[in-house]
Short mmCIF file of C-alpha atoms in Angstrom, two decimals:
data_model
loop_
_atom_site.label_atom_id
_atom_site.label_comp_id
_atom_site.label_asym_id
_atom_site.label_seq_id
_atom_site.Cartn_x
_atom_site.Cartn_y
_atom_site.Cartn_z
CA MET A 16 -1.76 7.65 -0.44
CA SER A 17 -1.67 10.99 1.25
CA ALA A 18 -2.11 12.91 4.45
CA ARG A 19 -4.31 15.98 4.10
CA ARG A 20 -2.38 19.00 2.87
CA SER A 21 -3.81 21.36 5.47
CA ARG A 22 -2.31 19.56 8.48
CA ALA A 23 -2.21 22.11 11.28
CA GLY A 24 1.18 23.47 12.28
CA VAL A 25 3.16 21.60 9.64
CA VAL A 26 2.45 23.36 6.37
CA ALA A 27 2.80 26.80 7.94
CA ALA A 28 6.20 25.89 9.34
CA VAL A 29 7.63 24.63 6.08
CA ALA A 30 5.71 26.66 3.48
CA ALA A 31 8.60 28.95 2.63
CA ALA A 32 10.96 26.04 2.23
CA LEU A 33 8.61 24.18 -0.06
CA VAL A 34 8.49 26.87 -2.75
CA ALA A 35 11.24 24.92 -4.49
CA GLY A 36 10.60 21.76 -2.51
CA CYS A 37 10.80 19.33 -5.39
CA GLY A 38 13.39 21.16 -7.39
CA GLY A 39 11.51 23.08 -10.05
CA GLY A 40 8.43 22.29 -12.08
CA GLY A 41 6.07 22.85 -9.19
CA GLY A 42 2.79 21.00 -8.75
CA GLY A 43 0.57 23.83 -7.66
CA GLY A 44 -3.00 23.47 -8.76
CA GLY A 45 -4.51 24.32 -5.40
CA ASP A 46 -7.86 22.83 -4.48
CA ALA A 47 -9.55 21.44 -7.57
CA ALA A 48 -12.86 20.82 -5.82
CA ILE A 49 -15.81 23.22 -5.50
CA VAL A 50 -16.44 24.27 -1.88
CA ASP A 51 -19.96 25.06 -0.71
CA ALA A 52 -19.88 28.45 1.06
CA ASP A 53 -22.56 27.44 3.56
CA THR A 54 -21.57 23.90 4.52
CA GLY A 55 -17.89 23.86 3.62
CA SER A 56 -18.35 20.53 1.85
CA GLU A 57 -16.62 19.76 -1.41
CA THR A 58 -18.14 18.69 -4.69
CA PRO A 59 -15.87 16.73 -7.04
CA PRO A 60 -15.50 18.59 -10.35
CA PHE A 61 -13.86 15.57 -12.02
CA ASP A 62 -11.68 17.89 -14.04
CA ALA A 63 -8.14 17.28 -15.20
CA PRO A 64 -5.72 17.09 -12.26
CA PRO A 65 -3.03 19.74 -11.79
CA PRO A 66 0.43 18.95 -13.19
CA VAL A 67 2.68 16.64 -11.24
CA CYS A 68 5.55 18.20 -9.36
CA LEU A 69 8.61 17.60 -11.52
CA ALA A 70 12.23 17.28 -10.51
CA SER A 71 13.11 17.77 -14.17
CA ALA A 72 11.31 17.43 -17.48
CA GLY A 73 9.16 14.31 -17.33
CA VAL A 74 10.65 13.09 -14.03
CA PRO A 75 8.58 13.20 -10.84
CA CYS A 76 9.88 14.25 -7.44
CA ARG A 77 11.90 11.35 -6.10
CA GLU A 78 9.89 11.70 -2.89
CA CYS A 79 6.92 10.28 -4.82
CA LEU A 80 8.62 6.91 -5.16
CA ILE A 81 9.41 4.28 -2.54
CA GLY A 82 13.12 4.11 -1.80
CA PRO A 83 15.80 3.79 0.90
CA PRO A 84 16.11 6.34 3.75
CA ARG A 85 16.34 9.84 2.33
CA ALA A 86 18.31 11.70 4.99
CA ALA A 87 21.36 12.09 2.73
CA SER A 88 19.37 13.87 0.02
CA ALA A 89 18.06 16.51 2.43
CA SER A 90 15.83 18.17 -0.16
CA GLN A 91 13.28 20.64 1.19
CA CYS A 92 10.51 18.13 0.56
CA THR A 93 12.44 15.38 2.36
CA LEU A 94 13.01 17.63 5.36
CA ALA A 95 9.32 18.50 5.52
CA VAL A 96 8.26 14.86 5.39
CA CYS A 97 10.78 13.73 8.00
CA ALA A 98 9.65 16.50 10.33
CA VAL A 99 6.24 14.81 10.34
CA ASP A 100 7.48 11.20 10.21
CA PRO A 101 11.13 10.77 11.25
CA SER A 102 11.10 7.11 10.20
CA CYS A 103 11.18 8.19 6.56
CA CYS A 104 14.77 9.39 7.06
CA ASP A 105 15.70 6.82 9.71
CA SER A 106 14.24 3.54 8.42
CA GLY A 107 13.16 3.89 4.79
CA TRP A 108 11.03 5.87 2.37
CA ASP A 109 7.95 3.66 2.29
CA GLU A 110 4.43 4.22 1.00
CA ARG A 111 3.43 6.38 3.98
CA CYS A 112 6.38 8.67 3.22
CA THR A 113 5.29 9.11 -0.39
CA GLU A 114 1.83 9.93 0.93
CA HIS A 115 3.27 12.67 3.14
CA ALA A 116 5.19 14.04 0.15
CA ASP A 117 1.97 14.04 -1.87
CA ALA A 118 0.42 16.28 0.76
CA LEU A 119 3.24 18.49 2.05
CA CYS A 120 5.04 19.09 -1.26
CA ASP A 121 2.00 19.28 -3.53
CA ALA A 122 3.77 16.51 -5.40
CA ARG A 123 0.86 14.77 -7.18
CA CYS A 124 2.25 11.30 -6.54
CA VAL A 125 -0.69 9.37 -8.02
CA ASP A 126 -1.68 8.91 -11.65
CA THR A 127 -2.33 5.16 -12.07
CA VAL A 128 -3.80 2.21 -10.22
CA SER A 129 -2.70 -1.38 -10.72
CA PHE A 130 -4.02 -4.74 -9.55
CA GLY A 131 -3.08 -8.35 -9.42
CA GLY A 132 -5.62 -10.77 -10.86
CA TYR A 133 -6.18 -14.10 -12.48
CA ASP A 134 -3.09 -14.99 -14.59
CA SER A 135 -2.22 -11.30 -15.08
CA ALA A 136 -1.83 -7.84 -13.60
CA THR A 137 -3.72 -4.86 -15.00
CA TRP A 138 -3.62 -1.10 -14.70
CA ALA A 139 -5.74 1.99 -15.33
CA ARG A 140 -4.79 5.65 -15.76
CA TRP A 141 -6.44 8.51 -13.87
CA GLY A 142 -7.90 10.90 -16.42
CA GLY A 143 -9.45 13.61 -14.26
CA ALA A 144 -13.04 12.42 -14.65
CA GLY A 145 -12.22 8.90 -13.58
CA PHE A 146 -9.93 6.07 -14.58
CA VAL A 147 -9.49 5.51 -18.29
CA ASP A 148 -8.25 2.48 -20.22
CA PRO A 149 -9.13 0.22 -17.28
CA GLY A 150 -8.19 -3.42 -17.51
CA GLU A 151 -5.13 -2.80 -19.68
CA LEU A 152 -2.69 -5.67 -19.30
CA LEU A 153 0.43 -4.86 -17.32
CA LEU A 154 1.92 -8.34 -17.36
CA THR A 155 0.82 -11.94 -17.70
CA ASP A 156 1.81 -14.82 -15.46
CA ALA A 157 1.36 -18.49 -16.22
CA ASP A 158 1.53 -19.35 -12.51
CA GLY A 159 -2.08 -18.38 -11.86
CA TYR A 160 -3.12 -15.51 -9.62
CA VAL A 161 -0.90 -12.45 -9.33
CA ALA A 162 -1.75 -11.70 -5.72
CA ASP A 163 0.14 -8.43 -5.24
CA VAL A 164 2.15 -5.81 -7.11
CA ALA A 165 4.44 -3.11 -5.70
CA TRP A 166 6.23 -0.16 -7.32
CA ALA A 167 9.54 1.46 -6.36
CA ASP A 168 12.55 3.06 -8.03
CA TYR A 169 15.14 0.37 -7.28
CA ASP A 170 17.63 1.53 -9.94
CA GLY A 171 17.48 5.25 -9.15
CA ASP A 172 16.52 6.39 -12.65
CA GLY A 173 13.45 8.35 -11.52
CA ASP A 174 10.68 5.96 -12.56
CA ALA A 175 8.84 3.20 -10.72
CA ASP A 176 9.86 -0.42 -11.26
CA LEU A 177 7.54 -3.35 -10.62
CA ALA A 178 7.61 -6.35 -8.31
CA ALA A 179 4.87 -8.98 -8.46
CA VAL A 180 4.09 -12.19 -6.59
CA SER A 181 2.06 -15.09 -7.94
CA GLN A 182 1.33 -18.61 -6.76
CA CYS A 183 4.82 -19.81 -7.61
CA THR A 184 7.13 -16.89 -8.36
CA LEU A 185 8.46 -13.53 -7.20
CA ARG A 186 9.31 -11.40 -10.23
CA VAL A 187 10.91 -7.98 -10.83
CA TYR A 188 10.46 -5.86 -13.95
CA ARG A 189 12.60 -2.80 -14.72
CA ASN A 190 10.66 0.19 -16.02
CA ASP A 191 12.21 1.29 -19.33
CA GLY A 192 9.65 4.02 -20.00
CA TRP A 193 6.78 4.41 -22.42
CA ALA A 194 6.80 3.64 -26.13
CA ALA A 195 3.76 4.01 -28.38
CA GLY A 196 1.53 4.20 -25.31
CA GLU A 197 2.88 0.96 -23.83
CA LEU A 198 4.87 0.70 -20.62
CA GLN A 199 8.13 -1.11 -21.36
CA LEU A 200 8.75 -3.60 -18.55
CA GLU A 201 11.95 -5.61 -18.78
CA PRO A 202 12.08 -8.79 -16.63
CA VAL A 203 15.23 -8.77 -14.50
CA PHE A 204 14.57 -11.33 -11.76
CA ALA A 205 12.43 -14.40 -11.06
CA GLY A 206 12.66 -16.58 -7.99
CA GLN A 207 10.65 -19.60 -6.85
CA PRO A 208 10.62 -20.38 -3.13
CA VAL A 209 9.12 -23.84 -3.75
CA THR A 210 10.38 -26.03 -6.60
CA PRO A 211 8.90 -27.71 -8.42
CA CYS A 212 5.88 -25.49 -7.90
CA GLY A 213 2.51 -26.37 -9.36
CA TYR A 214 -0.36 -28.78 -9.30
CA PHE A 215 0.48 -32.25 -8.07
CA SER A 216 -0.91 -33.72 -11.29
CA ASP A 217 1.67 -31.70 -13.22
CA GLY A 218 4.57 -32.99 -11.14
CA GLY A 219 4.68 -30.02 -8.76
CA SER A 220 5.17 -30.55 -5.05
CA ALA A 221 3.27 -27.55 -3.70
CA PHE A 222 2.37 -23.93 -4.19
CA TRP A 223 4.30 -21.18 -2.47
CA ASP A 224 1.09 -19.14 -2.91
CA GLY A 225 2.67 -15.68 -2.85
CA ARG A 226 0.46 -13.13 -1.13
CA ARG A 227 2.40 -9.93 -0.45
CA VAL A 228 5.51 -8.16 -1.76
CA ARG A 229 7.22 -5.09 -0.31
CA TRP A 230 10.20 -2.97 -1.32
CA VAL A 231 12.49 -2.14 1.62
CA ASP A 232 16.19 -1.56 2.29
CA LEU A 233 16.52 -4.50 4.68
CA ASP A 234 20.32 -4.61 4.84
CA ARG A 235 20.60 -0.81 5.13
CA ASP A 236 23.12 -0.51 2.30
CA GLY A 237 21.22 2.21 0.42
CA ASP A 238 19.69 -0.19 -2.14
CA LEU A 239 16.12 -1.48 -2.14
CA ASP A 240 15.60 -5.18 -1.45
CA LEU A 241 12.51 -7.36 -1.85
CA LEU A 242 10.50 -8.89 0.98
CA ALA A 243 7.76 -11.33 -0.03
CA ALA A 244 5.27 -13.40 1.95
CA GLY A 245 3.53 -16.56 0.83
CA ALA A 246 1.57 -19.30 2.54
CA THR A 247 4.63 -21.50 3.02
CA GLY A 248 7.12 -18.81 4.07
CA GLY A 249 8.64 -15.35 3.79
CA TYR A 250 11.68 -14.67 1.58
CA VAL A 251 14.14 -11.88 0.85
CA SER A 252 16.08 -11.04 -2.29
CA THR A 253 18.74 -8.41 -1.66
CA LEU A 254 19.99 -6.06 -4.35
CA GLN A 255 23.78 -6.20 -4.63
CA ALA A 256 25.86 -4.50 -7.33
CA GLY A 257 22.68 -3.87 -9.32
CA ALA A 258 21.53 -7.52 -9.33
CA PHE A 259 18.88 -9.25 -7.24
CA GLN A 260 20.27 -12.20 -5.33
CA PRO A 261 18.71 -15.67 -4.89
CA LEU A 262 15.86 -15.88 -2.43
CA VAL A 263 16.70 -16.40 1.24
CA HIS A 264 14.15 -17.85 3.64
CA VAL A 265 13.59 -15.54 6.64
CA VAL A 266 10.11 -16.35 8.01
CA ASP A 267 8.49 -19.73 8.56
CA GLY A 268 5.19 -20.35 6.83
CA THR A 269 3.63 -21.42 10.11
CA ALA A 270 4.38 -22.91 13.47
CA ASP A 271 2.03 -25.88 13.13
CA GLY A 272 2.91 -27.28 9.71
CA ALA A 273 0.09 -25.76 7.66
CA GLY A 274 0.97 -23.01 5.21
CA ASP A 275 -0.83 -19.88 6.32
CA LEU A 276 1.57 -16.89 6.34
CA THR A 277 -0.37 -13.90 4.99
CA ASP A 278 1.84 -10.82 5.42
CA VAL A 279 5.26 -9.66 6.62
CA ALA A 280 5.91 -6.03 7.55
CA PRO A 281 9.35 -4.50 8.30
CA TRP A 282 10.01 -2.07 11.15
CA ASP A 283 12.80 -1.14 13.56
CA LEU A 284 11.01 -2.28 16.70
CA ASP A 285 13.83 -1.67 19.18
CA ASP A 286 15.46 1.44 17.66
CA ASP A 287 18.78 -0.33 17.18
CA GLY A 288 19.13 0.70 13.53
CA ASP A 289 18.22 -2.74 12.15
CA LEU A 290 14.86 -3.47 10.56
CA ASP A 291 12.92 -6.26 12.25
CA LEU A 292 9.96 -8.19 10.82
CA VAL A 293 6.39 -8.71 12.00
CA ALA A 294 4.64 -11.72 10.46
CA GLY A 295 0.90 -12.32 10.36
CA TYR A 296 -0.71 -15.75 10.02
CA PHE A 297 -4.20 -16.84 9.19
CA ASP A 298 -4.00 -19.56 11.83
CA GLY A 299 -1.46 -18.61 14.47
CA ASP A 300 0.10 -15.81 16.51
CA VAL A 301 1.55 -12.61 15.08
CA ALA A 302 5.28 -13.31 15.23
CA VAL A 303 8.21 -10.93 15.73
CA ILE A 304 11.51 -11.76 14.00
CA ARG A 305 14.40 -9.55 15.06
CA ARG A 306 17.60 -8.77 13.20
CA GLN A 307 20.46 -9.65 15.54
CA ASN A 308 24.11 -9.72 14.47
CA GLY A 309 23.12 -10.29 10.85
CA ALA A 310 20.75 -13.19 11.62
CA TRP A 311 16.96 -13.39 11.82
CA VAL A 312 15.85 -14.56 15.29
CA VAL A 313 12.29 -15.24 16.41
CA ASP A 314 11.40 -13.29 19.57
CA ALA A 315 8.83 -15.61 21.15
CA ALA A 316 8.25 -13.25 24.08
CA ALA A 317 7.06 -10.49 21.73
CA ALA A 318 4.48 -12.61 19.89
CA ILE A 319 0.88 -11.38 19.82
CA ALA A 320 -1.92 -13.89 20.34
CA ARG A 321 -3.99 -13.04 17.29
CA ASP A 322 -5.07 -15.36 14.47
CA GLY A 323 -7.07 -14.82 11.29
CA VAL A 324 -4.59 -12.13 10.16
CA THR A 325 -4.91 -10.91 6.57
CA SER A 326 -2.91 -7.66 6.57
CA LEU A 327 -0.39 -5.62 8.56
CA ALA A 328 0.58 -1.94 8.48
CA PHE A 329 2.62 0.52 10.51
CA CYS A 330 0.67 3.78 10.83
CA ASP A 331 0.69 6.86 13.05
CA VAL A 332 -2.86 6.56 14.40
CA THR A 333 -2.09 8.61 17.53
CA GLY A 334 -0.41 11.58 15.83
CA ASP A 335 2.75 11.35 17.94
CA ALA A 336 5.18 11.03 14.98
CA ARG A 337 5.70 7.36 15.85
CA ARG A 338 4.07 4.45 14.08
CA GLU A 339 1.79 1.84 15.62
CA LEU A 340 1.23 -1.68 14.35
CA VAL A 341 -2.23 -2.19 12.85
CA VAL A 342 -3.36 -5.79 12.49
CA GLY A 343 -6.35 -6.63 10.31
CA GLY A 344 -8.10 -9.94 9.99
CA PHE A 345 -11.25 -11.95 10.24
CA GLY A 346 -11.54 -11.19 13.95
CA GLY A 347 -11.67 -7.40 13.51
CA ASP A 348 -8.73 -5.04 13.98
CA ASP A 349 -6.23 -4.23 16.73
CA VAL A 350 -3.70 -1.44 17.16
CA TYR A 351 -0.47 -2.03 19.09
CA ARG A 352 1.79 0.73 20.34
CA ILE A 353 5.43 -0.28 20.16
CA SER A 354 6.85 0.26 23.65
CA ASN A 355 10.28 -0.83 24.89
CA GLY A 356 10.72 -2.96 21.80
CA SER A 357 7.64 -5.12 22.41
CA PRO A 358 4.49 -4.59 20.34
CA GLY A 359 2.51 -6.48 22.99
CA GLN A 360 2.60 -3.48 25.34
CA GLY A 361 0.16 -0.59 25.21
CA LEU A 362 -2.69 -2.42 23.47
CA TRP A 363 -5.93 -0.94 22.24
CA ASP A 364 -8.66 -3.27 21.08
CA LEU A 365 -10.77 -1.61 18.41
CA VAL A 366 -13.90 -2.76 20.16
CA GLY A 367 -16.16 -0.79 17.84
CA VAL A 368 -15.03 -2.72 14.77
CA ASP A 369 -17.03 -5.79 13.82
CA ALA A 370 -15.53 -6.62 10.48
CA SER A 371 -14.07 -9.48 8.51
CA VAL A 372 -11.10 -7.57 7.11
CA VAL A 373 -9.45 -8.69 3.89
CA ALA A 374 -7.30 -5.55 3.47
CA LEU A 375 -6.53 -2.25 5.15
CA ALA A 376 -4.91 1.10 4.41
CA CYS A 377 -3.93 4.10 6.52
CA ALA A 378 -4.33 7.78 5.71
CA ASP A 379 -5.11 11.07 7.44
CA LEU A 380 -8.54 11.50 5.90
CA ASP A 381 -9.75 14.48 7.96
CA GLY A 382 -6.58 16.52 8.41
CA ASP A 383 -6.28 16.10 12.19
CA GLY A 384 -2.69 14.86 12.06
CA LYS A 385 -3.65 11.27 12.89
CA ASP A 386 -3.96 8.36 10.50
CA GLU A 387 -7.34 6.75 10.19
CA VAL A 388 -7.56 3.06 9.33
CA VAL A 389 -9.58 2.10 6.26
CA LEU A 390 -10.90 -1.45 6.32
CA ALA A 391 -12.20 -3.54 3.44
CA ASP A 392 -14.74 -6.01 4.81
CA ARG A 393 -15.32 -9.12 2.72
CA TYR A 394 -19.07 -8.96 3.33
CA GLY A 395 -19.54 -5.76 1.38
CA GLU A 396 -18.56 -2.79 3.54
CA VAL A 397 -15.77 -0.20 3.62
CA LEU A 398 -15.12 1.20 7.11
CA VAL A 399 -13.04 4.09 8.46
CA VAL A 400 -12.04 3.76 12.12
CA ASP A 401 -9.72 5.51 14.57
CA ALA A 402 -7.34 4.18 17.20
CA ASP A 403 -10.07 4.23 19.86
CA GLY A 404 -12.30 1.90 17.90
CA ALA A 405 -14.79 4.56 16.81
CA THR A 406 -16.31 4.06 13.36
CA LEU A 407 -15.96 7.41 11.60
CA TRP A 408 -17.51 6.38 8.30
CA SER A 409 -19.20 3.31 6.85
CA SER A 410 -20.27 2.69 3.27
CA ALA A 411 -23.23 0.70 4.58
CA ASP A 412 -24.62 3.72 6.44
CA ALA A 413 -23.28 6.87 4.78
CA LEU A 414 -23.92 6.34 1.06
CA ASP A 415 -27.27 7.18 -0.47
CA PRO A 416 -28.27 4.94 -2.09
CA THR A 417 -26.45 2.36 0.00
CA ARG A 418 -23.95 0.16 -1.77
CA THR A 419 -22.45 -3.23 -1.02
CA TRP A 420 -19.31 -4.61 -2.63
CA GLU A 421 -16.92 -7.49 -2.11
CA PRO A 422 -13.69 -5.51 -1.65
CA TRP A 423 -10.42 -7.39 -1.89
CA GLY A 424 -7.71 -4.73 -1.78
CA ILE A 425 -7.68 -1.03 -0.91
CA ASP A 426 -5.34 1.94 -1.30
CA ALA A 427 -5.56 5.66 -0.59
CA GLY A 428 -4.28 8.60 -2.61
CA ASP A 429 -4.99 12.17 -3.66
CA LEU A 430 -6.33 11.58 -7.15
CA ASP A 431 -7.26 15.15 -8.04
CA GLY A 432 -4.57 17.10 -6.19
CA ASP A 433 -6.97 18.90 -3.85
CA GLY A 434 -5.25 17.77 -0.66
CA ASP A 435 -7.92 15.25 0.32
CA VAL A 436 -7.24 11.52 0.33
CA ASP A 437 -9.46 9.45 -1.96
CA LEU A 438 -9.94 5.68 -1.79
CA VAL A 439 -9.62 3.06 -4.51
CA PHE A 440 -10.51 -0.56 -3.86
CA SER A 441 -10.59 -3.70 -5.93
CA ILE A 442 -13.63 -5.96 -6.09
CA ASP A 443 -13.37 -9.73 -6.13
CA ARG A 444 -16.26 -10.48 -8.45
CA ASN A 445 -17.47 -9.89 -11.97
CA ASP A 446 -21.26 -9.91 -11.44
CA PRO A 447 -22.08 -7.09 -11.72
CA PRO A 448 -18.90 -6.31 -13.71
CA GLU A 449 -17.09 -3.77 -11.54
CA PRO A 450 -13.54 -4.82 -10.69
CA PHE A 451 -12.58 -1.63 -8.86
CA HIS A 452 -14.25 1.39 -7.34
CA VAL A 453 -13.51 4.94 -6.16
CA LEU A 454 -14.70 6.83 -3.08
CA TRP A 455 -13.99 10.54 -3.52
CA ASN A 456 -13.10 12.37 -0.30
CA THR A 457 -15.44 15.34 0.18
CA THR A 458 -14.54 16.02 3.82
CA ALA A 459 -14.63 19.69 4.80
CA GLY A 460 -11.69 20.97 6.85
CA GLY A 461 -12.14 19.88 10.45
CA GLY A 462 -15.48 18.25 9.73
CA ALA A 463 -16.81 14.73 9.73
CA ILE A 464 -15.37 12.37 7.10
CA THR A 465 -17.55 12.12 4.00
CA PHE A 466 -17.14 10.47 0.61
CA THR A 467 -18.91 10.67 -2.73
CA ASP A 468 -19.36 7.37 -4.54
CA LEU A 469 -17.78 7.61 -7.99
CA ASP A 470 -19.60 4.97 -10.04
CA ALA A 471 -16.91 3.52 -12.25
CA GLY A 472 -19.41 1.55 -14.31
CA ASP A 473 -18.69 -1.49 -16.48
CA LEU A 474 -14.91 -1.43 -16.43
CA ASP A 475 -13.67 -4.90 -17.22
CA PRO A 476 -16.02 -7.82 -16.61
CA ASP A 477 -13.40 -10.52 -17.18
CA ARG A 478 -10.92 -9.59 -14.45
CA ASP A 479 -10.79 -10.87 -10.89
CA MET A 480 -8.89 -8.15 -9.04
CA ARG A 481 -6.62 -8.65 -6.06
CA LEU A 482 -4.73 -6.02 -4.04
CA ALA A 483 -4.92 -2.43 -5.32
CA GLU A 484 -1.83 -0.22 -5.63
CA LEU A 485 -1.70 3.47 -6.52
CA THR A 486 1.52 5.00 -7.87
CA TRP A 487 2.98 7.51 -10.33
CA LEU A 488 3.91 6.06 -13.72
CA GLY A 489 3.75 9.13 -15.94
CA ALA A 490 1.16 7.42 -18.08
CA PRO A 491 0.65 9.18 -21.45
#
């Protein structure tokens, strides 16, 4: 979840301002890894992480949590992040913004990982030497698979609240804190895009088959809304007067009658102040849906001829302080520069990537000011590539001994507070029993990207993990 803390030219410019960047508490901690004097490489000590940067006792920096645009707050940390990525103040404080805060403010924005899975969602706490209490139940869901979970502070109380999508339902749970070691999640919203939803034999008409959920201030009113994608369509629930409103259909499930929508990503494509949507389909073009005069309008001229899509992300892979659209799928990966409002212009094909991508994440892994793209390949490989298509690291070639997995979801974050971005990915199998895994970033400053394989061992053999999500929960 983080860009490397030593980003050239940025930290030096804002260092004085960041002394009180998060408003007291102070993360500090420095580099927790051991650096080899000859090679410059890092060896993970697996010790306890430094303390999280606190805004007040027990409350993390608000920059660690997804939220609406932060320009009005104008904290020192916010100013530092928006200097690197202006969209964080212009469009919304999304996951990439929290990753910048993790790096630039020494904010320690990661302490737990959570996953969707079969009939439940689970979580594990980072304990310094690895994740502890893995497989702890976060919530259960009678609808079947919980495909995705997302955390954000929708009510402004300083802790992360939970949204989850399953085969039938989009749900929201308010975080009421910890009691006796248990996270108190209060259900506050449930919406079903398809009703009745369920097996035909049980009287249901179909599955919505929820696949992705995102927090975003779509109506630009200062409150977080929910954007969810499922096979049969994309839906929005806006937050008004503290209550989530009934679901509104905004994206068709497909253009040819078969339900195959996989992801919807928001972005202001034409710099008009309104967030537009990019929709990816497993069997169909990547669609662009623009916000025009309060309505959602499909822009057929801006569609991208690309099927097999599994995941979408907006990342700064060129280091120009503007985001590009990264499209991952079973046909490899593409990067599209947004130019004159049309993501079809300025196209790079990542010709060096031969992957069947089930998930992707972006992070500045080597501290060069550009996001790398991390790909989870369903045939057992984790790849790191750049915008030119060069493979910078591959688990199939770089690990000794070599390892193969069946990754399903992937996320990036600075687990030990040393300024390097580590990787966590979920595994869609239980033989051998290893539902998630960690690759520890040991890259030396300015050097080639390297990782150490952290063998998580027998964590929870009964769970079938879906997308991985790192966040800060203040787990005891």
